Short mmCIF file of C-alpha atoms and ligand atoms in Angstrom, two decimals:
data_model
loop_
_atom_site.label_atom_id
_atom_site.label_comp_id
_atom_site.label_asym_id
_atom_site.label_seq_id
_atom_site.Cartn_x
_atom_site.Cartn_y
_atom_site.Cartn_z
CA MET O 1 -25.37 13.94 5.53
CA LYS O 2 -22.46 12.08 7.50
CA GLU O 3 -18.99 13.17 6.61
CA ALA O 4 -17.06 10.47 4.85
CA VAL O 5 -14.50 9.31 7.25
CA ARG O 6 -10.85 9.66 5.99
CA GLU O 7 -8.95 6.34 5.30
CA LEU O 8 -5.77 6.20 7.04
CA PRO O 9 -3.79 3.35 5.58
CA LEU O 10 -1.68 0.59 7.73
CA SER O 11 1.28 1.59 5.58
CA ARG O 12 2.55 3.74 2.71
CA PRO O 13 5.54 4.26 0.86
CA TRP O 14 7.24 7.60 0.43
CA LEU O 15 7.78 8.10 -3.35
CA ASP O 16 8.49 11.48 -4.94
CA GLU O 17 10.17 13.13 -8.15
CA ARG O 18 13.54 11.43 -7.27
CA GLU O 19 12.05 7.85 -7.82
CA GLU O 20 10.31 9.33 -11.03
CA GLU O 21 13.59 10.60 -12.33
CA LEU O 22 15.43 7.93 -11.95
CA VAL O 23 13.00 5.40 -13.37
CA LEU O 24 12.58 7.47 -16.31
CA GLU O 25 16.37 7.28 -17.05
CA VAL O 26 16.15 3.68 -16.82
CA LEU O 27 13.16 3.47 -19.21
CA ARG O 28 14.88 5.79 -21.65
CA SER O 29 17.96 3.64 -21.54
CA GLY O 30 16.40 0.63 -22.44
CA ARG O 31 18.18 -1.50 -20.10
CA LEU O 32 15.26 -3.05 -18.02
CA SER O 33 17.14 -5.95 -16.58
CA LEU O 34 20.74 -7.28 -16.04
CA GLY O 35 21.72 -3.64 -16.46
CA PRO O 36 24.18 -1.24 -14.43
CA TRP O 37 21.56 -0.12 -12.04
CA ILE O 38 21.45 -3.15 -10.11
CA GLU O 39 25.12 -3.30 -9.46
CA LYS O 40 25.23 0.27 -8.64
CA PHE O 41 22.48 -0.22 -5.90
CA GLU O 42 24.19 -3.61 -4.68
CA GLU O 43 27.41 -1.76 -4.01
CA GLN O 44 25.59 1.20 -2.54
CA ILE O 45 23.52 -1.03 -0.13
CA ALA O 46 26.61 -3.24 0.78
CA GLU O 47 28.60 0.06 1.88
CA ARG O 48 25.47 1.11 3.80
CA VAL O 49 25.07 -1.95 5.73
CA GLY O 50 28.83 -2.75 6.25
CA ALA O 51 28.97 -6.00 4.13
CA PRO O 52 31.31 -6.48 1.42
CA TYR O 53 29.06 -8.20 -0.95
CA ALA O 54 25.70 -7.73 -1.93
CA ALA O 55 23.34 -9.47 -4.38
CA ALA O 56 19.91 -8.06 -5.27
CA VAL O 57 17.06 -10.55 -5.95
CA SER O 58 13.09 -10.43 -6.84
CA SER O 59 12.08 -10.62 -3.26
CA GLY O 60 13.09 -11.29 0.26
CA THR O 61 11.61 -14.76 0.02
CA ALA O 62 13.90 -15.25 -2.98
CA GLY O 63 17.14 -14.24 -0.93
CA LEU O 64 16.02 -16.42 1.79
CA HIS O 65 15.24 -19.53 -0.30
CA LEU O 66 18.62 -19.12 -2.36
CA LEU O 67 20.69 -19.20 1.07
CA CYS O 68 18.70 -22.27 2.18
CA ARG O 69 19.77 -23.90 -1.06
CA ILE O 70 23.11 -23.06 -0.60
CA ALA O 71 23.14 -24.26 2.92
CA GLY O 72 21.92 -27.60 1.47
CA LEU O 73 19.04 -27.90 3.38
CA GLY O 74 16.53 -30.67 2.27
CA PRO O 75 14.31 -33.79 3.48
CA GLY O 76 15.27 -35.03 6.73
CA ASP O 77 16.93 -31.81 8.05
CA GLU O 78 15.45 -29.72 10.75
CA VAL O 79 15.76 -25.98 10.76
CA ILE O 80 15.06 -23.82 13.86
CA THR O 81 13.23 -20.51 13.38
CA SER O 82 10.88 -18.07 15.06
CA PRO O 83 6.94 -19.07 15.30
CA LEU O 84 6.38 -15.27 15.55
CA SER O 85 7.11 -14.17 11.93
CA PHE O 86 6.19 -13.60 8.53
CA VAL O 87 5.55 -17.15 6.68
CA ALA O 88 8.71 -16.74 4.34
CA SER O 89 10.94 -17.29 7.31
CA ALA O 90 9.78 -20.90 7.22
CA ASN O 91 8.73 -21.36 3.78
CA CYS O 92 12.04 -20.59 2.52
CA PHE O 93 13.27 -24.11 3.71
CA VAL O 94 9.99 -25.77 3.78
CA VAL O 95 10.10 -25.57 -0.02
CA GLU O 96 13.42 -27.41 -0.08
CA GLY O 97 11.83 -30.40 2.02
CA ALA O 98 13.21 -29.43 5.44
CA THR O 99 11.44 -29.47 8.54
CA PRO O 100 10.57 -26.58 10.67
CA VAL O 101 11.29 -26.48 14.53
CA PHE O 102 9.80 -23.42 16.02
CA ALA O 103 11.72 -21.97 19.11
CA ASP O 104 9.62 -19.86 21.21
CA VAL O 105 10.28 -16.16 21.56
CA ASP O 106 11.08 -13.67 24.49
CA PRO O 107 8.08 -12.02 25.32
CA VAL O 108 9.60 -8.69 25.64
CA THR O 109 11.91 -8.48 22.17
CA LEU O 110 9.38 -10.89 20.57
CA ASN O 111 12.76 -12.62 18.79
CA MET O 112 13.78 -16.12 19.48
CA ASP O 113 14.74 -16.87 23.04
CA PRO O 114 18.28 -18.27 22.50
CA ALA O 115 17.58 -20.71 25.50
CA ALA O 116 14.65 -22.10 23.26
CA VAL O 117 16.77 -22.32 20.25
CA GLU O 118 19.39 -24.17 22.17
CA ALA O 119 16.73 -26.51 23.60
CA ALA O 120 15.37 -27.36 20.23
CA VAL O 121 18.76 -28.46 18.58
CA THR O 122 18.64 -32.25 17.79
CA GLU O 123 20.99 -34.43 15.66
CA ARG O 124 19.11 -33.68 12.67
CA THR O 125 19.21 -29.77 13.20
CA LYS O 126 21.21 -28.38 10.12
CA ALA O 127 20.31 -24.54 10.24
CA ILE O 128 18.89 -21.66 12.15
CA VAL O 129 16.89 -19.02 10.32
CA ALA O 130 17.09 -16.18 12.80
CA VAL O 131 14.53 -13.37 12.31
CA ASP O 132 14.77 -9.36 13.30
CA MET O 133 11.18 -9.36 14.16
CA PHE O 134 9.54 -5.78 13.79
CA GLY O 135 12.88 -4.22 12.97
CA TYR O 136 14.22 -5.51 16.43
CA PRO O 137 17.73 -7.03 16.25
CA CYS O 138 17.75 -10.69 17.26
CA GLU O 139 20.46 -11.95 19.89
CA LEU O 140 22.84 -12.61 17.07
CA ASP O 141 25.96 -13.26 19.04
CA GLU O 142 24.05 -16.12 21.27
CA LEU O 143 22.69 -17.54 18.23
CA ARG O 144 25.77 -17.55 16.40
CA ALA O 145 27.59 -19.24 19.46
CA ILE O 146 24.84 -21.97 19.17
CA ALA O 147 25.29 -22.23 15.53
CA ASP O 148 29.11 -22.75 15.76
CA ARG O 149 29.03 -25.03 18.80
CA HIS O 150 26.52 -27.36 16.81
CA GLY O 151 28.10 -26.81 13.35
CA LEU O 152 24.95 -25.40 11.91
CA ALA O 153 24.11 -22.86 9.01
CA LEU O 154 23.02 -19.38 10.38
CA ILE O 155 21.00 -17.37 8.28
CA GLU O 156 19.62 -13.79 9.24
CA ASP O 157 15.89 -12.85 7.88
CA ALA O 158 16.34 -9.10 8.50
CA CYS O 159 13.67 -8.19 5.96
CA GLU O 160 11.98 -6.21 8.46
CA SER O 161 14.95 -4.49 10.04
CA LEU O 162 17.11 -2.24 7.40
CA GLY O 163 18.88 0.21 9.07
CA ALA O 164 18.70 -1.41 12.70
CA GLU O 165 21.95 -1.95 14.80
CA TYR O 166 23.19 -4.69 17.21
CA ARG O 167 25.96 -3.91 19.44
CA GLY O 168 26.70 -0.51 17.69
CA ARG O 169 27.05 -2.12 14.24
CA PRO O 170 24.45 -2.20 11.40
CA LEU O 171 22.59 -5.49 10.60
CA GLY O 172 24.54 -6.94 7.93
CA ALA O 173 27.87 -6.10 9.21
CA HIS O 174 27.89 -8.99 11.79
CA GLY O 175 28.88 -11.89 9.48
CA PRO O 176 25.69 -13.97 8.92
CA SER O 177 24.39 -13.67 5.51
CA ALA O 178 21.38 -11.36 5.91
CA VAL O 179 18.30 -10.77 3.77
CA PHE O 180 16.60 -7.44 3.36
CA ALA O 181 13.25 -6.78 1.47
CA PHE O 182 11.54 -3.91 -0.44
CA TYR O 183 7.97 -4.73 -0.31
CA PRO O 184 5.99 -1.51 -0.27
CA ASN O 185 5.33 -1.75 3.51
CA LYS O 186 9.05 -2.27 4.27
CA GLN O 187 11.22 1.00 5.36
CA MET O 188 12.55 0.95 2.02
CA ALA O 189 10.24 0.19 -1.05
CA THR O 190 10.89 -0.69 -4.46
CA GLY O 191 7.56 -2.87 -5.17
CA GLU O 192 9.01 -6.19 -4.98
CA GLY O 193 12.81 -6.76 -4.17
CA GLY O 194 15.12 -8.06 -1.88
CA VAL O 195 18.90 -8.08 -1.40
CA VAL O 196 21.48 -10.77 0.19
CA VAL O 197 24.48 -9.38 1.83
CA THR O 198 27.25 -11.76 2.49
CA HIS O 199 30.70 -11.65 3.72
CA SER O 200 31.76 -14.53 1.59
CA GLU O 201 32.98 -13.90 -2.00
CA GLU O 202 32.12 -17.42 -2.94
CA GLU O 203 28.70 -17.26 -1.63
CA TRP O 204 28.16 -13.97 -3.43
CA GLN O 205 29.29 -15.77 -6.88
CA LEU O 206 26.74 -18.56 -6.13
CA LEU O 207 23.96 -16.12 -5.50
CA ARG O 208 24.46 -14.36 -8.76
CA SER O 209 24.27 -17.57 -10.53
CA LEU O 210 21.50 -19.22 -8.91
CA ARG O 211 19.32 -15.96 -9.24
CA ASN O 212 20.26 -16.22 -12.74
CA GLN O 213 19.36 -19.65 -14.07
CA GLY O 214 22.50 -21.17 -12.98
CA ARG O 215 24.48 -19.31 -15.41
CA SER O 216 28.05 -18.70 -14.65
CA TYR O 217 27.98 -15.63 -12.68
CA ASP O 218 31.01 -13.87 -14.78
CA GLY O 219 28.76 -14.74 -17.92
CA ASP O 220 31.41 -17.11 -19.20
CA GLY O 221 29.89 -19.67 -21.53
CA GLY O 222 27.03 -17.35 -22.81
CA TRP O 223 23.36 -17.08 -22.20
CA PHE O 224 22.49 -20.68 -22.92
CA HIS O 225 25.20 -22.13 -20.76
CA HIS O 226 23.96 -23.26 -17.48
CA VAL O 227 26.48 -24.72 -14.96
CA ARG O 228 24.11 -25.38 -11.94
CA LEU O 229 20.58 -25.60 -11.18
CA GLY O 230 19.28 -22.13 -10.80
CA LEU O 231 16.17 -20.12 -10.81
CA ASN O 232 14.99 -16.84 -12.22
CA TYR O 233 15.17 -14.67 -8.93
CA ARG O 234 16.26 -11.49 -10.99
CA TRP O 235 15.46 -8.12 -10.03
CA THR O 236 14.93 -5.49 -12.84
CA ASP O 237 16.94 -2.07 -13.25
CA VAL O 238 13.30 -0.29 -12.88
CA GLN O 239 13.22 -1.66 -9.16
CA ALA O 240 16.79 -0.77 -8.81
CA ALA O 241 16.12 2.83 -9.80
CA ILE O 242 13.43 3.32 -7.10
CA GLY O 243 15.75 1.57 -4.77
CA LEU O 244 18.54 3.98 -5.51
CA ALA O 245 16.28 6.90 -4.83
CA GLN O 246 15.15 5.09 -1.67
CA LEU O 247 18.77 4.60 -0.24
CA GLU O 248 19.38 8.43 -0.94
CA LYS O 249 16.72 9.38 1.59
CA LEU O 250 17.05 6.26 3.78
CA ASP O 251 18.64 8.30 6.66
CA ARG O 252 15.50 10.62 6.63
CA ILE O 253 13.19 7.55 6.25
CA LEU O 254 14.51 6.09 9.52
CA GLU O 255 14.39 9.43 11.22
CA LEU O 256 11.08 10.14 10.49
CA ARG O 257 9.93 6.56 11.30
CA ASN O 258 11.82 7.05 14.70
CA ALA O 259 10.02 10.31 15.24
CA ALA O 260 6.66 8.81 14.39
CA ALA O 261 7.31 5.75 16.86
CA ARG O 262 8.23 8.27 19.49
CA ARG O 263 5.24 10.32 19.00
CA TYR O 264 2.90 7.08 19.39
CA GLU O 265 4.91 6.11 22.45
CA GLU O 266 4.06 9.46 24.01
CA LEU O 267 0.38 9.39 23.13
CA LEU O 268 0.02 5.77 24.38
CA ALA O 269 1.74 6.27 27.67
CA PRO O 270 -1.41 7.36 29.52
CA VAL O 271 -3.71 4.98 27.55
CA GLU O 272 -4.31 1.97 29.95
CA GLY O 273 -4.38 -1.48 28.56
CA VAL O 274 -2.24 -0.66 25.49
CA GLU O 275 1.54 -1.69 25.61
CA ALA O 276 3.82 -0.02 23.23
CA PRO O 277 6.93 -1.92 21.57
CA THR O 278 10.00 -2.47 23.83
CA SER O 279 12.50 0.35 23.67
CA ASP O 280 16.08 0.09 22.27
CA ASP O 281 18.72 -0.83 24.97
CA SER O 282 22.61 -0.41 24.65
CA GLU O 283 22.90 -3.58 22.50
CA HIS O 284 19.50 -3.36 20.43
CA CYS O 285 18.65 -0.18 18.33
CA ARG O 286 15.34 -0.93 16.17
CA SER O 287 14.79 0.25 12.68
CA TRP O 288 11.03 0.90 12.93
CA PHE O 289 8.92 -1.15 10.37
CA VAL O 290 5.73 -1.48 11.81
CA TYR O 291 3.93 -0.06 15.12
CA VAL O 292 2.57 -2.83 16.85
CA VAL O 293 0.89 -2.56 20.06
CA LYS O 294 -0.13 -5.35 22.71
CA LEU O 295 -3.58 -5.24 24.16
CA ALA O 296 -4.30 -6.05 28.11
CA SER O 297 -5.75 -9.65 28.15
CA GLU O 298 -9.11 -8.41 29.32
CA LEU O 299 -9.54 -6.35 26.19
CA ASP O 300 -11.47 -7.72 23.12
CA ARG O 301 -9.01 -7.07 20.13
CA ALA O 302 -11.68 -8.08 17.41
CA ALA O 303 -13.95 -5.35 19.19
CA VAL O 304 -11.24 -2.82 19.20
CA MET O 305 -9.80 -3.52 15.54
CA ASP O 306 -13.56 -3.25 14.20
CA SER O 307 -13.94 0.35 16.03
CA LEU O 308 -10.79 1.35 14.47
CA ARG O 309 -11.94 0.17 11.04
CA ARG O 310 -15.13 1.61 11.50
CA GLU O 311 -13.32 5.30 12.03
CA GLY O 312 -11.23 4.66 8.81
CA VAL O 313 -8.31 3.40 10.66
CA ALA O 314 -6.59 0.57 9.02
CA THR O 315 -5.51 -2.29 11.48
CA ALA O 316 -4.26 -5.89 11.20
CA GLU O 317 -3.49 -8.70 13.60
CA TYR O 318 0.24 -8.64 13.56
CA VAL O 319 1.40 -11.44 13.11
CA PRO O 320 -0.47 -14.66 13.48
CA CYS O 321 1.75 -17.72 14.53
CA ILE O 322 3.40 -19.55 11.65
CA HIS O 323 2.93 -22.80 13.22
CA LEU O 324 -0.71 -22.33 13.47
CA GLN O 325 -1.27 -21.44 9.83
CA PRO O 326 -3.50 -24.10 7.95
CA TYR O 327 -1.06 -25.50 5.81
CA MET O 328 1.46 -25.85 8.65
CA ARG O 329 -1.06 -27.51 10.85
CA GLU O 330 -1.89 -29.93 8.04
CA THR O 331 1.59 -30.73 6.70
CA PHE O 332 3.38 -31.12 10.22
CA GLY O 333 0.48 -31.49 12.75
CA PHE O 334 1.24 -28.46 14.73
CA GLY O 335 -1.26 -27.01 17.05
CA GLU O 336 -1.86 -24.63 20.00
CA GLY O 337 0.51 -25.03 22.93
CA LEU O 338 3.77 -25.42 20.83
CA CYS O 339 5.11 -22.01 21.52
CA PRO O 340 2.89 -20.39 24.47
CA VAL O 341 4.63 -17.02 24.34
CA ALA O 342 4.37 -16.42 20.72
CA GLU O 343 0.91 -17.53 20.64
CA GLN O 344 -0.38 -15.36 23.74
CA THR O 345 1.52 -12.41 22.02
CA ALA O 346 -0.09 -13.03 18.55
CA ALA O 347 -3.58 -13.19 20.20
CA ARG O 348 -3.07 -9.85 21.31
CA THR O 349 -1.06 -7.76 19.27
CA MET O 350 -2.35 -5.39 16.24
CA ALA O 351 -0.53 -3.04 14.03
CA LEU O 352 -1.45 0.78 13.79
CA PRO O 353 -1.14 2.90 10.67
CA PHE O 354 2.69 3.79 10.34
CA PHE O 355 4.90 5.05 7.61
CA SER O 356 7.54 7.61 6.96
CA GLN O 357 4.92 10.42 6.17
CA ILE O 358 2.53 9.84 8.71
CA GLU O 359 1.13 13.07 10.06
CA PRO O 360 1.51 13.81 13.93
CA GLY O 361 -2.44 14.71 13.52
CA ASP O 362 -3.31 11.28 12.08
CA GLN O 363 -1.47 9.60 15.05
CA GLU O 364 -3.53 11.65 17.72
CA ARG O 365 -6.55 10.58 15.64
CA VAL O 366 -5.45 7.13 15.76
CA VAL O 367 -5.02 7.03 19.43
CA GLY O 368 -7.94 8.89 20.18
CA VAL O 369 -9.98 6.40 18.43
CA LEU O 370 -8.22 3.59 20.24
CA ARG O 371 -8.57 5.08 23.60
CA ALA O 372 -12.44 5.66 22.93
CA SER O 373 -12.81 1.98 21.74
CA ILE O 374 -11.29 0.57 24.98
CA ALA O 375 -13.01 3.04 27.12
C1 LIG G 1 8.76 -8.96 4.44
C2 LIG G 1 9.22 -10.16 4.95
C3 LIG G 1 9.97 -11.03 4.09
C4 LIG G 1 10.19 -11.04 2.75
O1 LIG G 1 9.28 -10.52 1.96
P1 LIG G 1 9.14 -10.40 0.41
O2 LIG G 1 7.72 -10.10 0.31
O3 LIG G 1 9.16 -11.89 -0.13
O4 LIG G 1 10.16 -9.52 -0.12
C5 LIG G 1 10.52 -12.36 4.75
N1 LIG G 1 10.45 -12.11 6.09
C6 LIG G 1 9.92 -11.25 7.02
C7 LIG G 1 9.93 -11.38 8.45
C8 LIG G 1 9.29 -10.29 6.46
O5 LIG G 1 8.58 -9.29 7.23
#
């Protein structure tokens, strides 16, 4: 009988007794929402990323959406963002009626090329949603200069890059309001959740009001008093408890992911036709989110991915271009050729199993299977 192949997942959160302990404390306290755990988490993460204020929300998408509302984005406005990202980077303003304008990416960093952003600015441009893709910091200073020159809002989608550093300081410390996310495949996992970090007290108060049905942020006027149009984008204290436990070990999480990425890089170095993600330089220090490799153009990606899956190794196309998603084509008429670099990248990239506690032996197995599949 054939031995069953052991399935190796694409990602897996690192949860242990500490998360259990803190969640149990919240359960026993009876305060499941609007409790003290959220504030504690907000204080700690703000300090961690070097921002004065943090507002936790129900997801990264919710945080981005609130920033787009605060920026007043709506019908007739154009917003420049990256075609090579998760759909939330665009959905957060498309849902407000604004029009996406995709600026092509740099082939090495996979983040928006500032020259392409500059070229995409029109009289209708109102904002830039910058993305730190795969944990690699975007060209924040150059994008900020473009935003300042044209009077645009700058929103940072840092949902994949908690712990990354740009020019020696953590993302979040640089000024533009940034959003981090805690879906289970992110560096830090709480189930669902996100946090907006901001350097503006006024914006912070607005975020706290908007996430809580437009109630005044300080609770003045009581529960059924709504001073503005808001939503329910609240996080829960149960999630905050998991978040606090994850924050305690964030340094270790980042170290382990760094070590796992270095191991893949070494294992892949002799494998021809498989390109590893770009390395850090003096200005960009990546926080490892996923491990995405690029196959040489003569390789058949679908066949390679099939062989991996047959051997129990999870993989995924990472990530398809946003502008080529069916609803984007239908709504805005986008098609192939709009962003050639992003499209050529997206056609050849795939994610390998990658998480904080991945075993070196499993990584060797992944690369062995990959090597065999392209031989
Ligand atoms: C994960 C992610 C988000 C937010 O995702 P949620 O599932 O809403 O928390 C936003 N942008 C990018 C680029 C992401 O990877």
